PDB file of C-alpha atoms in Angstrom:
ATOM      1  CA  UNK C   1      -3.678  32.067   8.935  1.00 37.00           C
ATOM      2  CA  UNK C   2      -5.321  29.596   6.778  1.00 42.00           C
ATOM      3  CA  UNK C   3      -6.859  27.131   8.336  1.00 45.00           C
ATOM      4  CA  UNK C   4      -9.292  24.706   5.977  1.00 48.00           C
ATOM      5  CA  UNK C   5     -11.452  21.892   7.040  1.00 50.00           C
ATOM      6  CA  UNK C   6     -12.470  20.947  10.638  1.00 58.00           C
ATOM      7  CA  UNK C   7     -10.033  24.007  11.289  1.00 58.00           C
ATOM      8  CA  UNK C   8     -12.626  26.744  10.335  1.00 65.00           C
ATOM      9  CA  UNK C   9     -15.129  24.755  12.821  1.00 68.00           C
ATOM     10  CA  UNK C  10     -12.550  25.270  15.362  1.00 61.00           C
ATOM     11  CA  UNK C  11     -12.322  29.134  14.692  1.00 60.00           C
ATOM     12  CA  UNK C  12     -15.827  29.884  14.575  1.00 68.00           C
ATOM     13  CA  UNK C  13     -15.782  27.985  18.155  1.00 69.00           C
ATOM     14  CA  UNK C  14     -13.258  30.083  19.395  1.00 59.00           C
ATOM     15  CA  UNK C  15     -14.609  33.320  18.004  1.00 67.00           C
ATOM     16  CA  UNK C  16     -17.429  32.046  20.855  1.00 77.00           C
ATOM     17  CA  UNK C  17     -15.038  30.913  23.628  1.00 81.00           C
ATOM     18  CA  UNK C  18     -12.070  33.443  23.007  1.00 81.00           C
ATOM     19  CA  UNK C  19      -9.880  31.489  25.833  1.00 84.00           C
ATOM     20  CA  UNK C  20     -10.671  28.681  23.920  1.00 81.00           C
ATOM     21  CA  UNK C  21      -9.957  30.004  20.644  1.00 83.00           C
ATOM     22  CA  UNK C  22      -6.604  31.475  21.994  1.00 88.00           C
ATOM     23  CA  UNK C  23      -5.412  27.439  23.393  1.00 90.00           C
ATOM     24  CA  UNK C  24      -6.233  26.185  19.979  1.00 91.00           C
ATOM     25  CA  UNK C  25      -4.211  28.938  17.639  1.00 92.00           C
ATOM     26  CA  UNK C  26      -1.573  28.313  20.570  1.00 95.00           C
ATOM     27  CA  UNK C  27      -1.887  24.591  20.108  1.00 96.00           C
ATOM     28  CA  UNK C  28      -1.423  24.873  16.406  1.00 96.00           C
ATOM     29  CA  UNK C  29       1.699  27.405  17.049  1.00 96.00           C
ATOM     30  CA  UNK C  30       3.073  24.592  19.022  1.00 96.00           C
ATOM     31  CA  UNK C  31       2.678  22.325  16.542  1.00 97.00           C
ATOM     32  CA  UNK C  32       4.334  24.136  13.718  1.00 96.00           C
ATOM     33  CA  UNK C  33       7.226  24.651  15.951  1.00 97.00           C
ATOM     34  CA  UNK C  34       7.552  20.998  17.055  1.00 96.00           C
ATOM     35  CA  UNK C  35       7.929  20.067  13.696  1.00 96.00           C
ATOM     36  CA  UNK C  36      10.894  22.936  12.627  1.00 96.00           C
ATOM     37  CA  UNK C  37      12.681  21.959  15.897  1.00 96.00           C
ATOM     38  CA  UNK C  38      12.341  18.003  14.732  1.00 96.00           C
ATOM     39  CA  UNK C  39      13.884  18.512  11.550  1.00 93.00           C
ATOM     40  CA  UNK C  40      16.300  20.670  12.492  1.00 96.00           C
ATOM     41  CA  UNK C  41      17.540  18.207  14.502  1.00 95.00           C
ATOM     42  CA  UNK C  42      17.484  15.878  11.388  1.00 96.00           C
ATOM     43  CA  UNK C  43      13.874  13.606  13.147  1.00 97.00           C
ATOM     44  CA  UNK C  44      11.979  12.282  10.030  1.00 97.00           C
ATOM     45  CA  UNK C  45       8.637  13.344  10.670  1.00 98.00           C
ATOM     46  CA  UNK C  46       5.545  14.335   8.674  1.00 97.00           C
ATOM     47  CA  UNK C  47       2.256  15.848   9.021  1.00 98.00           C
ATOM     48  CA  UNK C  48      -1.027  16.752   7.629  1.00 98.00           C
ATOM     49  CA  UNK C  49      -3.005  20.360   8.496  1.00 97.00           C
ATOM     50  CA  UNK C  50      -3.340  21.341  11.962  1.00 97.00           C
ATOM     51  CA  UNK C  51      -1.196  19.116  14.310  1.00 98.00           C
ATOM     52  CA  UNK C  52      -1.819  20.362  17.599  1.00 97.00           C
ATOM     53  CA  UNK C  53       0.479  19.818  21.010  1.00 98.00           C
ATOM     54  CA  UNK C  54      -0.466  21.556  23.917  1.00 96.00           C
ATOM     55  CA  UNK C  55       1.791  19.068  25.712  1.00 97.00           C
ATOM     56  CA  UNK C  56       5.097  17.954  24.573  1.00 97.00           C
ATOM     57  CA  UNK C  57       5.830  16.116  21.643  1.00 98.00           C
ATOM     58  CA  UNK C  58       9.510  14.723  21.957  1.00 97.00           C
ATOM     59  CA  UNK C  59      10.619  12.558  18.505  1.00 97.00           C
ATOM     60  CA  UNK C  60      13.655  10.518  18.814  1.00 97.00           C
ATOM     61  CA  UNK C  61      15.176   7.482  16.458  1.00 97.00           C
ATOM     62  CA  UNK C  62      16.115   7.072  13.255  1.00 98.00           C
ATOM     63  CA  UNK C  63      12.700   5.951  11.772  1.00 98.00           C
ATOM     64  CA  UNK C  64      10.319   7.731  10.080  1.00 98.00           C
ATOM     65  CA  UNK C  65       6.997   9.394  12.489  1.00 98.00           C
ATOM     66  CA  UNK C  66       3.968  10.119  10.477  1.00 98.00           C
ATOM     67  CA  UNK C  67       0.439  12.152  11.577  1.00 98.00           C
ATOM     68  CA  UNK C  68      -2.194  12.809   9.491  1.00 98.00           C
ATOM     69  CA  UNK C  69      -4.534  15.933   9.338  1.00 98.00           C
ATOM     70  CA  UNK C  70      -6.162  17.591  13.021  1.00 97.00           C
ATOM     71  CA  UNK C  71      -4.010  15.161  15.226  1.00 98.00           C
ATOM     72  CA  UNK C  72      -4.341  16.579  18.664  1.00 98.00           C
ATOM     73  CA  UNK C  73      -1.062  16.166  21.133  1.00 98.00           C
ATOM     74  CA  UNK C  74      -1.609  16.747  25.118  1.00 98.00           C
ATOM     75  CA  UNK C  75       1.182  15.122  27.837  1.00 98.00           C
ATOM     76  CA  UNK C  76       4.164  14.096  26.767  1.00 98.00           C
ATOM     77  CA  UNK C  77       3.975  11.798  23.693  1.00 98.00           C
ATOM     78  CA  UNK C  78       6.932  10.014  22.640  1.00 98.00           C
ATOM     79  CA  UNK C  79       7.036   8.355  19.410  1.00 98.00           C
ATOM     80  CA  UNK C  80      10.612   6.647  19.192  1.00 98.00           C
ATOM     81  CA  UNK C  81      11.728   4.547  16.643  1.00 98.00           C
ATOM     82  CA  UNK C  82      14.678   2.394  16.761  1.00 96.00           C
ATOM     83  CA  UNK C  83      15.454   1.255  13.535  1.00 97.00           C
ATOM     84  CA  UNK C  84      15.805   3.329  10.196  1.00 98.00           C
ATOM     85  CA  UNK C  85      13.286   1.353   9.010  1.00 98.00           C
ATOM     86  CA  UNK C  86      10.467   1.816  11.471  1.00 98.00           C
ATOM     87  CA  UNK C  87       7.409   3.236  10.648  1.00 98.00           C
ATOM     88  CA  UNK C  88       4.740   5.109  12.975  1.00 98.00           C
ATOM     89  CA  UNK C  89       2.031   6.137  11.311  1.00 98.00           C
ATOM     90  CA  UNK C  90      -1.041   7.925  13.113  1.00 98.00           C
ATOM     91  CA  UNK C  91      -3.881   8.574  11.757  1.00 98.00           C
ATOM     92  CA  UNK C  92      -6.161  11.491  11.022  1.00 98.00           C
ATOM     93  CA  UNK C  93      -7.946  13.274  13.859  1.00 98.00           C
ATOM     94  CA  UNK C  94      -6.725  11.126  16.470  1.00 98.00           C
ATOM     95  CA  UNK C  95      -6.083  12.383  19.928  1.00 98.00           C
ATOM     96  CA  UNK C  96      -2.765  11.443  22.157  1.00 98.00           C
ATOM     97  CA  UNK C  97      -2.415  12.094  25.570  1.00 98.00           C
ATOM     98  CA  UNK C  98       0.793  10.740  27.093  1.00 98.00           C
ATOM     99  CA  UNK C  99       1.584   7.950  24.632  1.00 98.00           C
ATOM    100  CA  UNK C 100       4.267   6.247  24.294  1.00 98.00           C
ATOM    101  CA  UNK C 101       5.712   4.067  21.166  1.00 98.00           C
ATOM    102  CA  UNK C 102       8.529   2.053  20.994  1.00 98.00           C
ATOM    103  CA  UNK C 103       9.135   0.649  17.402  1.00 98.00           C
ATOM    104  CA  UNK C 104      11.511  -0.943  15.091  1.00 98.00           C
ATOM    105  CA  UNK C 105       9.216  -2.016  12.376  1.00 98.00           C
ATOM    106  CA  UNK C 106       5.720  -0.832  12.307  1.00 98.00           C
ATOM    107  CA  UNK C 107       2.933   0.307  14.417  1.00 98.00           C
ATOM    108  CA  UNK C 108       0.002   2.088  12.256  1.00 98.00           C
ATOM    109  CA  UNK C 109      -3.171   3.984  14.375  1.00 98.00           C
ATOM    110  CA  UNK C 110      -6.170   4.404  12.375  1.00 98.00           C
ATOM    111  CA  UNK C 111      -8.046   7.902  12.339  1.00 98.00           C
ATOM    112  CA  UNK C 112      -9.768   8.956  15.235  1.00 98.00           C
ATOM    113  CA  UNK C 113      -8.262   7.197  17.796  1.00 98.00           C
ATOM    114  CA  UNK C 114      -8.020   8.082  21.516  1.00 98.00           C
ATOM    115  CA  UNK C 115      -5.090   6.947  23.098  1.00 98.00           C
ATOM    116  CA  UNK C 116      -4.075   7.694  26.985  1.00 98.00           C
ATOM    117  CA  UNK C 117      -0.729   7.014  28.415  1.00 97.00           C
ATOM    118  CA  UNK C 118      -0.594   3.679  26.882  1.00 98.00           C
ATOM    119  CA  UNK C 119       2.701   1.639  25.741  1.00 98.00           C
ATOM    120  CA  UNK C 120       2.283   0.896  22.360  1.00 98.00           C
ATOM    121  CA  UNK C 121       5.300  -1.345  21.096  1.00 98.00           C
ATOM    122  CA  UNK C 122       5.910  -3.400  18.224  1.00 98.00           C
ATOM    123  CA  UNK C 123       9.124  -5.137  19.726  1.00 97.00           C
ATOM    124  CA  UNK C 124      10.210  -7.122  22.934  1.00 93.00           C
ATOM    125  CA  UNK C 125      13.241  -4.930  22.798  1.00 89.00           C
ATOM    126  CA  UNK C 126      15.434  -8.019  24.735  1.00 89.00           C
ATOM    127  CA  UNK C 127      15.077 -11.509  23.841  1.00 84.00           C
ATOM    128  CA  UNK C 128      13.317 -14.049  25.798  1.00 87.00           C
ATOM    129  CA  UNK C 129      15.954 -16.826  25.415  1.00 85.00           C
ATOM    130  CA  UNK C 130      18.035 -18.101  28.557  1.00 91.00           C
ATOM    131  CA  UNK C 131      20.807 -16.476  26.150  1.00 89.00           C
ATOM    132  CA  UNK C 132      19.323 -12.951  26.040  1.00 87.00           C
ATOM    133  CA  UNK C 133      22.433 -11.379  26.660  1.00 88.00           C
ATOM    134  CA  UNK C 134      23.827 -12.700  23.880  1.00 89.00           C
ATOM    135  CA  UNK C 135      23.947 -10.815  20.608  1.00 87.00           C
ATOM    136  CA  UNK C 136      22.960 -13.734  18.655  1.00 85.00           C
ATOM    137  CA  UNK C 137      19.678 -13.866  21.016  1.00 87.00           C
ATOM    138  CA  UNK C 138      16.155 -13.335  18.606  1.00 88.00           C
ATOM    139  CA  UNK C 139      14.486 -10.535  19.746  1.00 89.00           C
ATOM    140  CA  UNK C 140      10.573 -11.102  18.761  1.00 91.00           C
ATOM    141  CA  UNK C 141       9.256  -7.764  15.818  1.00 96.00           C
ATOM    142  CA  UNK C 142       5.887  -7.648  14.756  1.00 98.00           C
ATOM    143  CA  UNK C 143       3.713  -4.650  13.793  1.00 98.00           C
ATOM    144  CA  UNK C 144       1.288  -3.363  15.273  1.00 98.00           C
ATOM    145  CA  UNK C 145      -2.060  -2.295  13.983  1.00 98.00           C
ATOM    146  CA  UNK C 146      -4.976  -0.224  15.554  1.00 98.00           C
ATOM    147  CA  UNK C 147      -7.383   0.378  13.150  1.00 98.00           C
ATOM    148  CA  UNK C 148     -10.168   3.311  13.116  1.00 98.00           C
ATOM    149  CA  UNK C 149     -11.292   4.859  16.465  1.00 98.00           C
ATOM    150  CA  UNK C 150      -9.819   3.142  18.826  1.00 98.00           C
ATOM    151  CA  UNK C 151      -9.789   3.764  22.166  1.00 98.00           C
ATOM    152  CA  UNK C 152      -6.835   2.900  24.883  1.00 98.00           C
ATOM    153  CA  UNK C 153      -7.635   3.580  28.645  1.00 98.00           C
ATOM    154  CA  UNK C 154      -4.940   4.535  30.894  1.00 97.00           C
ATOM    155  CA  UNK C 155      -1.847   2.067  31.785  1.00 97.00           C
ATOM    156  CA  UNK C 156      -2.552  -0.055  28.827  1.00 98.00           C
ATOM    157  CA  UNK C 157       0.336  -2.281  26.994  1.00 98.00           C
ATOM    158  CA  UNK C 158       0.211  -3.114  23.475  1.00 98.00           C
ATOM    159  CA  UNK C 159       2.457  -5.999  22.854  1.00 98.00           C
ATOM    160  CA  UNK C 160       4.266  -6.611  19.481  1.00 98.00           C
ATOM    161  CA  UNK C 161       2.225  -8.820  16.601  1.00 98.00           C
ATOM    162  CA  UNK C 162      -1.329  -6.942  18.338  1.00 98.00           C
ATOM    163  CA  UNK C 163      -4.640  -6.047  15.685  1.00 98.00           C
ATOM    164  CA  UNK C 164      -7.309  -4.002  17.753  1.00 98.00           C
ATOM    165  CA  UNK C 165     -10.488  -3.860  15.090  1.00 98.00           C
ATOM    166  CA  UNK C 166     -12.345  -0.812  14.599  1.00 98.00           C
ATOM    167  CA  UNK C 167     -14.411   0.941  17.258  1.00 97.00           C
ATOM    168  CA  UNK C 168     -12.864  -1.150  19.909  1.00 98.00           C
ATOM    169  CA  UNK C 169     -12.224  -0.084  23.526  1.00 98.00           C
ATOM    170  CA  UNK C 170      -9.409  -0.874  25.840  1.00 98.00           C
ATOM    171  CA  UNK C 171      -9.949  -0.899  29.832  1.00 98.00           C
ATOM    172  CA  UNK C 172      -7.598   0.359  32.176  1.00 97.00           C
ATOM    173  CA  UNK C 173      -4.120  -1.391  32.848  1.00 98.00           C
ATOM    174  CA  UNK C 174      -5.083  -4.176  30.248  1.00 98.00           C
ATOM    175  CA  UNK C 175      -2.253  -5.666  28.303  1.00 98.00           C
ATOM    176  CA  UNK C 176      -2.881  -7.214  24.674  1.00 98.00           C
ATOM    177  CA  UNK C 177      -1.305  -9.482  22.730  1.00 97.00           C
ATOM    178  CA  UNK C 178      -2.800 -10.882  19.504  1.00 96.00           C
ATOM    179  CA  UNK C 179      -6.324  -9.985  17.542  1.00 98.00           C
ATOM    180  CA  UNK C 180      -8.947  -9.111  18.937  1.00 98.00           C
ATOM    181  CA  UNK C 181     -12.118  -8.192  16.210  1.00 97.00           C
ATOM    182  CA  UNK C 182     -13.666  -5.155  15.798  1.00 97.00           C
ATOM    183  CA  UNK C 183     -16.741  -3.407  18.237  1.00 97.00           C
ATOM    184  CA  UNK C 184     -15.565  -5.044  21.271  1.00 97.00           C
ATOM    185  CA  UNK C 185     -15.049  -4.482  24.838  1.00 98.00           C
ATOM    186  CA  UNK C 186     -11.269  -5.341  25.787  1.00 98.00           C
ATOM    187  CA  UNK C 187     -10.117  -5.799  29.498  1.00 98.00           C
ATOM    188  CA  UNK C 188      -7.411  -7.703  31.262  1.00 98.00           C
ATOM    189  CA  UNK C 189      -3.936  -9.484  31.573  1.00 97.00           C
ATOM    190  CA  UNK C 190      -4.065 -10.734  29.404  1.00 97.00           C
ATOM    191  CA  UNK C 191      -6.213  -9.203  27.741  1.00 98.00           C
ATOM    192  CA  UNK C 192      -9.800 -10.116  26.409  1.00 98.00           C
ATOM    193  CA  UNK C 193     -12.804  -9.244  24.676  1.00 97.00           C
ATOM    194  CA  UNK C 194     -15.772  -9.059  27.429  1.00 97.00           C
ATOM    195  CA  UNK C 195     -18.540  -7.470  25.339  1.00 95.00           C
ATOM    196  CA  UNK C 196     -19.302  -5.402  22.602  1.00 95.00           C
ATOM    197  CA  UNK C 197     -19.588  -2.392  22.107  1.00 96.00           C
ATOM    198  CA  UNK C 198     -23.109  -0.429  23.004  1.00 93.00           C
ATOM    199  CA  UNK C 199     -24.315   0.397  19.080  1.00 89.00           C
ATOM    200  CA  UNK C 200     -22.630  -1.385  17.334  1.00 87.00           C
ATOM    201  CA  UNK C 201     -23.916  -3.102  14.376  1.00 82.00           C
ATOM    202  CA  UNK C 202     -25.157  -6.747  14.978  1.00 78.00           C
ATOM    203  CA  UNK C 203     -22.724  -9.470  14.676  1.00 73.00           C
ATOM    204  CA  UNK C 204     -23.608 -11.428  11.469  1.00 61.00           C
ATOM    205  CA  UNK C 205     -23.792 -15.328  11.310  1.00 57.00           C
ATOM    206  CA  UNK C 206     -21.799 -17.136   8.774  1.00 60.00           C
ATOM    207  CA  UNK C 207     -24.057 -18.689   5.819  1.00 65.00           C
ATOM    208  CA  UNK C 208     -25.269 -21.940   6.585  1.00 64.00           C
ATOM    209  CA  UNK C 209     -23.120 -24.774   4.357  1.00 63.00           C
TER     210      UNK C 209
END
């Protein structure tokens, strides 16, 4: 098996820790498999080297589910898509552990993210309007972005139209809605930024006018 990049660095680690080494080619096994079974049952999905699911992976909707390279998979993840025009898109070495996605547009995750059993949607799936049965009613779509290494605590909700910046953290059970700028500290419903992040570069004042 041929396994370039951050894979070899993997390999050489398990050549050390053999249990270790045999999780990881099992992982990868996993992986490959996920992604015959998916298109075999006609999923659109995609995915750089070395996705790896030692939990479940389970891919429903018409859209299209992207990962890039070294994407790591534990829990059940679900990435559904309910339009055939949704889009999500995950990025490079970013780890999942019981996600869950609900989208009918677009939710992107930058690379390197961490992401717990959070619910990550980028619709309200019913409409808020007295007339929500009706099926006239708006329903409210609006992607979602994450960008690089993010991290989600447990129980978190990402509401539709919500931009996490870079390097940003997310507490336990918080629920966001809107932007919230990069290096910071996220906690509550609804949510807010409490501090920054420890090392991250100092905030910048605007040029005096």
């Amino acid at each position: 098996m041929s396994i370039p990049g951050s894979g070899r660095s993997k390999l050489r680690q398990g050549l050390a820790d053999p249990l270790g080494g045999v999780r990881y080619v099992s992982a990868l096994a996993r992986g490959r498999w996920t992604l015959l079974w998916c298109r075999l049952l006609g999923r659109r999905v995609t995915a750089g080297r070395n996705l790896r699911v030692s939990g479940r992976l389970v891919i429903r909707g018409p859209g299209r589910v992207i990962f890039g390279d070294n994407v790591n998979v534990a829990r059940v993840v679900t990435p559904w898509t309910n339009t055939p025009e949704a889009v999500i898109e995950i990025g490079s070495g970013s780890f999942l552990n019981g996600t869950k996605f609900g989208c009918s547009q677009s939710i992107t995750i930058g690379p390197r993210a961490i992401l717990s059993d959070a619910s990550i949607s980028d619709t309200d799936f019913h409409s808020t309007h007295v007339d929500r049965h009706s099926p006239d009613a708006p329903v409210r779509v609006k992607p979602v972005v994450l960008e690089e290494n993010v991290w989600l605590g447990g129980s978190v909700g990402v509401l539709a139209g919500t931009r996490i910046g870079r390097n940003s953290v997310v507490g336990f059970g918080a629920v966001c809605a809107g932007s919230y700028p990069a290096d910071s500290i996220i906690a509550g419903n609804p949510a807010r930024v409490v501090k920054r992040v420890p090392g991250a570069a100092p905030e910048v004042a605007p040029p005096a006018e």
